[in-house]
Short mmCIF file of C-alpha atoms in Angstrom, two decimals:
data_model
loop_
_atom_site.label_atom_id
_atom_site.label_comp_id
_atom_site.label_asym_id
_atom_site.label_seq_id
_atom_site.Cartn_x
_atom_site.Cartn_y
_atom_site.Cartn_z
CA TRP A 209 0.00 0.00 0.00
CA LEU A 210 2.70 2.52 0.94
CA THR A 211 4.80 3.87 -1.93
CA ALA A 212 6.18 7.11 -0.44
CA ASP A 213 9.76 5.82 -0.09
CA HIS A 214 9.57 4.11 -3.49
CA ARG A 215 8.68 7.35 -5.27
CA LEU A 216 11.33 9.25 -3.33
CA MET A 217 14.03 6.82 -4.53
CA VAL A 218 12.82 7.00 -8.14
CA GLU A 219 12.50 10.79 -8.25
CA ARG A 220 15.24 12.04 -5.90
CA PRO A 221 18.03 9.44 -5.78
CA GLY A 222 20.81 12.04 -5.82
CA ASP A 223 19.43 13.89 -2.80
CA ILE A 224 19.06 10.63 -0.86
CA LEU A 225 22.65 9.61 -1.58
CA ALA A 226 23.94 13.07 -0.65
CA GLY A 227 22.17 12.73 2.69
CA LEU A 228 23.56 9.22 3.16
CA ARG A 229 27.12 10.45 2.58
CA LEU A 230 26.60 13.22 5.14
CA ILE A 231 25.41 10.63 7.68
CA MET A 232 28.43 8.44 6.91
CA ARG A 233 30.78 11.41 7.32
CA ALA A 234 29.23 12.40 10.67
CA LEU A 235 29.60 8.86 12.02
CA GLY A 236 32.95 8.02 10.43
CA CYS A 237 31.49 5.17 8.37
CA GLU A 238 33.52 3.74 5.52
CA ARG A 239 30.74 1.65 3.98
CA GLY A 240 27.14 2.54 3.23
CA TYR A 241 24.36 0.32 1.90
CA VAL A 242 21.00 1.10 0.35
CA GLY A 243 18.76 -1.95 0.74
CA ILE A 244 15.84 -2.14 -1.69
CA GLU A 245 13.55 -5.12 -2.21
CA GLN A 246 13.83 -6.68 -5.66
CA ASN A 247 10.20 -6.00 -6.55
CA LYS A 248 11.19 -2.32 -7.04
CA PRO A 249 13.57 -2.60 -10.02
CA ASP A 250 13.04 1.02 -11.10
CA ALA A 251 14.14 2.26 -7.66
CA ILE A 252 17.19 -0.03 -7.70
CA GLU A 253 18.15 1.20 -11.17
CA ALA A 254 17.69 4.87 -10.26
CA MET A 255 19.70 4.60 -7.05
CA ARG A 256 22.54 2.63 -8.66
CA ALA A 257 22.80 5.16 -11.48
CA ALA A 258 23.17 7.98 -8.95
CA VAL A 259 25.89 6.37 -6.79
CA PRO A 260 29.20 8.26 -7.26
CA ARG A 261 32.30 6.18 -7.91
CA GLY A 262 34.53 5.68 -4.91
CA SER A 263 31.78 6.76 -2.50
CA GLY A 264 31.81 3.51 -0.54
CA VAL A 265 28.06 3.17 -1.13
CA GLU A 266 26.47 0.02 -2.54
CA VAL A 267 22.86 -0.46 -3.62
CA VAL A 268 21.73 -3.99 -2.74
CA GLY A 269 18.63 -5.76 -4.05
CA LEU A 270 17.00 -7.69 -1.22
CA GLN A 271 14.72 -10.70 -1.10
CA VAL A 272 11.05 -9.68 -1.01
CA LYS A 273 10.20 -10.85 2.47
CA TYR A 274 8.26 -9.12 5.23
CA PRO A 275 9.54 -7.54 7.48
CA GLN A 276 12.74 -7.16 5.45
CA GLY A 277 12.85 -3.40 6.09
CA ALA A 278 12.88 -3.72 9.89
CA GLU A 279 16.08 -2.44 11.48
CA LYS A 280 17.56 -5.66 12.85
CA GLN A 281 16.49 -7.73 9.83
CA LEU A 282 18.02 -5.18 7.45
CA ILE A 283 21.35 -5.21 9.30
CA ASP A 284 21.41 -9.01 9.18
CA ALA A 285 20.55 -9.12 5.46
CA LEU A 286 23.19 -6.56 4.48
CA THR A 287 26.07 -7.24 6.88
CA ARG A 288 25.30 -10.61 8.53
CA ARG A 289 25.67 -8.95 11.91
CA GLN A 290 23.24 -9.89 14.68
CA VAL A 291 22.04 -7.12 17.00
CA PRO A 292 21.94 -8.67 20.51
CA SER A 293 18.78 -8.87 22.58
CA GLY A 294 18.19 -5.54 24.26
CA GLY A 295 20.96 -4.00 22.18
CA LEU A 296 21.16 -1.27 19.56
CA PRO A 297 22.56 -1.29 16.00
CA MET A 298 25.53 0.73 17.27
CA ASP A 299 26.49 -2.32 19.35
CA VAL A 300 27.42 -4.09 16.10
CA GLY A 301 28.82 -1.00 14.37
CA ALA A 302 25.76 -0.15 12.30
CA VAL A 303 23.23 2.67 11.92
CA VAL A 304 19.96 2.42 9.99
CA GLN A 305 18.21 5.44 8.48
CA ASN A 306 15.15 5.68 6.25
CA VAL A 307 15.56 7.20 2.77
CA GLY A 308 13.20 10.00 3.85
CA THR A 309 15.53 10.84 6.73
CA ALA A 310 18.55 10.84 4.40
CA CYS A 311 16.73 13.23 2.08
CA ALA A 312 15.85 15.49 5.02
CA VAL A 313 19.53 15.52 6.10
CA TYR A 314 20.50 16.65 2.60
CA GLU A 315 17.94 19.47 2.65
CA ALA A 316 19.01 20.61 6.12
CA CYS A 317 22.75 20.69 5.33
CA HIS A 318 22.82 21.73 1.67
CA LEU A 319 19.70 23.90 1.44
CA GLY A 320 19.41 25.11 5.04
CA ARG A 321 15.82 23.87 5.07
CA PRO A 322 14.40 22.34 8.26
CA LEU A 323 12.04 19.37 8.15
CA VAL A 324 8.83 21.18 7.23
CA HIS A 325 7.39 18.68 4.75
CA ARG A 326 7.52 14.98 3.86
CA VAL A 327 6.16 12.53 1.26
CA VAL A 328 2.93 10.85 2.41
CA THR A 329 0.99 8.08 0.68
CA VAL A 330 -2.80 8.46 0.84
CA THR A 331 -4.28 5.22 -0.44
CA GLY A 332 -6.93 2.54 -0.10
CA THR A 333 -9.84 1.01 -1.99
CA PRO A 334 -12.43 3.65 -0.97
CA LEU A 335 -10.30 6.54 -2.30
CA GLU A 336 -11.08 8.04 -5.69
CA ARG A 337 -7.43 8.70 -6.65
CA PRO A 338 -4.80 7.10 -4.37
CA SER A 339 -1.76 9.38 -4.50
CA ASN A 340 1.53 10.46 -2.99
CA PHE A 341 1.74 14.03 -1.70
CA MET A 342 4.41 16.23 -0.17
CA PRO A 343 2.44 18.24 2.39
CA ARG A 344 3.81 20.48 5.09
CA ILE A 345 4.02 19.06 8.58
CA GLY A 346 0.75 19.89 10.32
CA THR A 347 -1.46 19.57 7.22
CA LEU A 348 -4.69 17.77 8.06
CA VAL A 349 -5.17 14.32 6.54
CA SER A 350 -8.72 15.35 5.62
CA SER A 351 -7.20 17.96 3.29
CA LEU A 352 -5.10 15.29 1.57
CA VAL A 353 -8.20 13.14 1.14
CA GLU A 354 -9.85 16.04 -0.70
CA GLN A 355 -6.77 16.36 -2.94
CA ALA A 356 -7.06 12.63 -3.68
CA GLY A 357 -10.59 13.15 -5.02
CA GLY A 358 -12.40 12.24 -1.82
CA LEU A 359 -13.91 8.94 -0.80
CA SER A 360 -16.00 7.00 -3.29
CA GLY A 361 -16.84 4.07 -1.02
CA GLU A 362 -17.57 3.10 2.56
CA VAL A 363 -14.64 3.21 4.97
CA ALA A 364 -14.34 0.60 7.73
CA LYS A 365 -10.96 1.65 9.14
CA VAL A 366 -8.48 4.51 8.80
CA ILE A 367 -4.87 3.57 9.57
CA SER A 368 -1.91 5.86 10.04
CA GLY A 369 0.90 3.79 8.54
CA GLY A 370 0.73 0.44 6.79
CA PRO A 371 -1.75 -2.42 7.22
CA MET A 372 0.60 -4.48 9.42
CA MET A 373 2.17 -1.93 11.76
CA GLY A 374 -0.09 1.11 11.42
CA ILE A 375 -2.25 2.64 14.15
CA ALA A 376 -6.03 2.89 13.67
CA GLN A 377 -7.47 6.43 13.76
CA PHE A 378 -10.99 7.56 14.63
CA THR A 379 -10.94 10.68 12.43
CA THR A 380 -9.13 12.19 9.46
CA ASP A 381 -8.77 15.52 11.27
CA ILE A 382 -5.27 14.57 12.35
CA PRO A 383 -2.09 16.36 11.28
CA VAL A 384 0.71 15.02 9.16
CA ILE A 385 3.72 14.45 11.43
CA LYS A 386 7.35 13.85 10.58
CA GLY A 387 7.07 10.07 11.05
CA MET A 388 3.89 9.58 8.99
CA SER A 389 4.66 7.54 5.87
CA GLY A 390 1.06 7.14 4.78
CA VAL A 391 -2.63 6.93 5.58
CA LEU A 392 -4.57 3.83 4.58
CA PHE A 393 -8.34 3.60 4.11
CA LEU A 394 -9.80 0.10 4.24
CA ALA A 395 -13.22 -0.99 2.97
CA PRO A 396 -15.54 -3.19 5.11
CA GLY A 397 -14.53 -6.40 3.33
CA GLU A 398 -10.84 -5.72 4.02
CA VAL A 399 -11.13 -5.50 7.80
CA ASP A 400 -11.16 -8.52 10.11
CA VAL A 401 -13.70 -7.75 12.85
CA ARG A 402 -14.01 -11.26 14.29
CA PRO A 403 -13.51 -11.47 18.07
CA PRO A 404 -10.48 -13.44 19.29
CA ASP A 405 -10.88 -17.11 20.17
CA PRO A 406 -8.80 -19.03 22.75
CA CYS A 407 -5.27 -19.95 21.69
CA ILE A 408 -5.15 -23.46 20.20
CA ARG A 409 -1.36 -23.79 20.64
CA CYS A 410 -0.79 -24.34 16.93
CA GLY A 411 2.59 -22.60 16.91
CA HIS A 412 1.97 -20.59 13.73
CA CYS A 413 2.92 -17.35 15.51
CA VAL A 414 6.19 -18.87 16.75
CA HIS A 415 7.11 -19.95 13.23
CA ALA A 416 6.21 -16.53 11.76
CA CYS A 417 8.02 -14.37 14.34
CA PRO A 418 11.15 -12.83 12.72
CA MET A 419 12.65 -12.27 16.18
CA LYS A 420 12.21 -15.95 17.12
CA LEU A 421 10.07 -15.16 20.15
CA LEU A 422 7.21 -17.08 21.80
CA PRO A 423 4.24 -14.74 21.17
CA THR A 424 1.62 -16.90 22.90
CA THR A 425 3.67 -17.23 26.09
CA ILE A 426 4.52 -13.53 26.15
CA GLU A 427 0.82 -12.70 25.72
CA LYS A 428 -0.13 -15.00 28.62
CA TYR A 429 2.34 -13.27 30.92
CA VAL A 430 1.10 -9.82 29.86
CA MET A 431 -2.54 -10.80 30.37
CA ALA A 432 -1.62 -12.15 33.82
CA GLY A 433 0.18 -8.94 34.74
CA LYS A 434 3.56 -10.71 34.97
CA MET A 435 5.54 -8.03 33.14
CA ASP A 436 8.92 -9.13 34.51
CA ASP A 437 8.38 -12.63 33.13
CA ALA A 438 7.18 -11.22 29.80
CA ALA A 439 10.28 -9.03 29.57
CA ARG A 440 12.51 -11.96 30.51
CA ILE A 441 11.40 -13.98 27.46
CA GLY A 442 11.57 -11.11 24.98
CA LEU A 443 8.65 -8.68 25.26
CA ASN A 444 10.90 -5.69 24.56
CA ASP A 445 12.56 -7.47 21.63
CA CYS A 446 9.22 -7.56 19.79
CA ILE A 447 9.36 -5.22 16.75
CA GLU A 448 5.54 -5.14 16.49
CA CYS A 449 5.59 -6.27 12.85
CA GLY A 450 2.22 -8.00 13.20
CA SER A 451 3.33 -11.28 11.61
CA CYS A 452 2.11 -13.31 14.59
CA ALA A 453 -1.36 -11.76 14.60
CA TYR A 454 -1.60 -12.08 10.81
CA VAL A 455 -1.14 -15.86 10.83
CA CYS A 456 -3.10 -16.59 14.03
CA PRO A 457 -6.16 -18.76 13.25
CA SER A 458 -7.72 -17.69 16.56
CA HIS A 459 -7.43 -13.98 15.68
CA ARG A 460 -5.59 -13.19 18.90
CA ARG A 461 -4.83 -9.48 19.38
CA LEU A 462 -1.17 -10.26 19.98
CA VAL A 463 0.45 -6.99 18.92
CA HIS A 464 -2.16 -4.98 20.79
CA ASN A 465 -1.34 -6.87 23.98
CA PHE A 466 2.41 -6.51 23.41
CA LYS A 467 2.06 -2.73 23.00
CA PHE A 468 0.06 -2.63 26.23
CA GLY A 469 2.62 -4.80 28.00
CA LYS A 470 5.50 -2.55 26.93
CA LEU A 471 3.62 0.52 28.14
CA ILE A 472 2.97 -0.98 31.59
CA SER A 473 6.49 -2.39 31.80
CA ASN A 474 8.03 1.02 31.05
CA GLN A 475 5.79 2.70 33.60
CA LEU A 476 6.82 0.20 36.28
CA ARG A 477 10.48 0.67 35.38
CA ARG A 478 10.21 4.46 35.68
CA LYS A 479 8.43 4.22 39.04
CA ALA A 480 11.11 1.86 40.34
CA ALA A 481 13.84 4.26 39.19
CA GLU A 482 12.10 7.24 40.82
CA LYS A 483 11.67 5.31 44.06
CA SER A 484 15.35 4.36 44.03
CA GLU A 485 16.38 8.01 43.50
CA LYS A 486 14.18 9.14 46.37
CA GLU A 487 15.66 6.55 48.69
CA LYS A 488 19.19 7.63 47.76
CA GLY A 489 18.25 11.25 48.39
CA SER A 490 16.83 10.52 51.81
#
């Protein structure tokens, strides 16, 4: 559904690469990679044609596999380095940036232009003319819908982001923000509204998880309020890709519960830290 980054690579490859080289210079990186899935041959061709010789940058065509673009998966695919549990890409000598961020770095450094606009995909079956726009930050999504010709069909769900990792919205009177890659409108037949059934222990979610976690066990701990146990077996390593919920035959709201568990876990951690500071002060 989302094609904002695709169009950016096709139309502004030079600006993206200029931003990438600035990032590499700031971090002292000798090698830079642009990972693009192989189902976007025009983007691969455009980016490769724009790479300067001797720049240390390589454009790599990647296997079309969700979630290939996730940070840890991308590092593994390009460098074969494994980011440790609870760790950051810097722990293995890597940094991951989106092409939109690289383009924004170019504009900030070369043009002196702050991040005041970004490319946003407005798409979905109910839309008259699904399109990519470059609105200013703060523009209402409802205004972009008008620019896309309005809605020609019934809308069952509005999602900020993609269908797997996006967040459902209750109105289109929301502003475009710097991290918004797109807004998706789904028709009634495209939305699963069935209530969740009990887990049947089939293991599909375990097989689908790209982080090799145990989604059903983590969910049980979260539902039981055992956040320490959930964290111990990988709650915070979940990248919220939605693969587990997508394949679940019982329609379990796995990602929803993981988001909730992370929220409660972080709150408990902050309270414990504040309590510790107070005790030290007294």
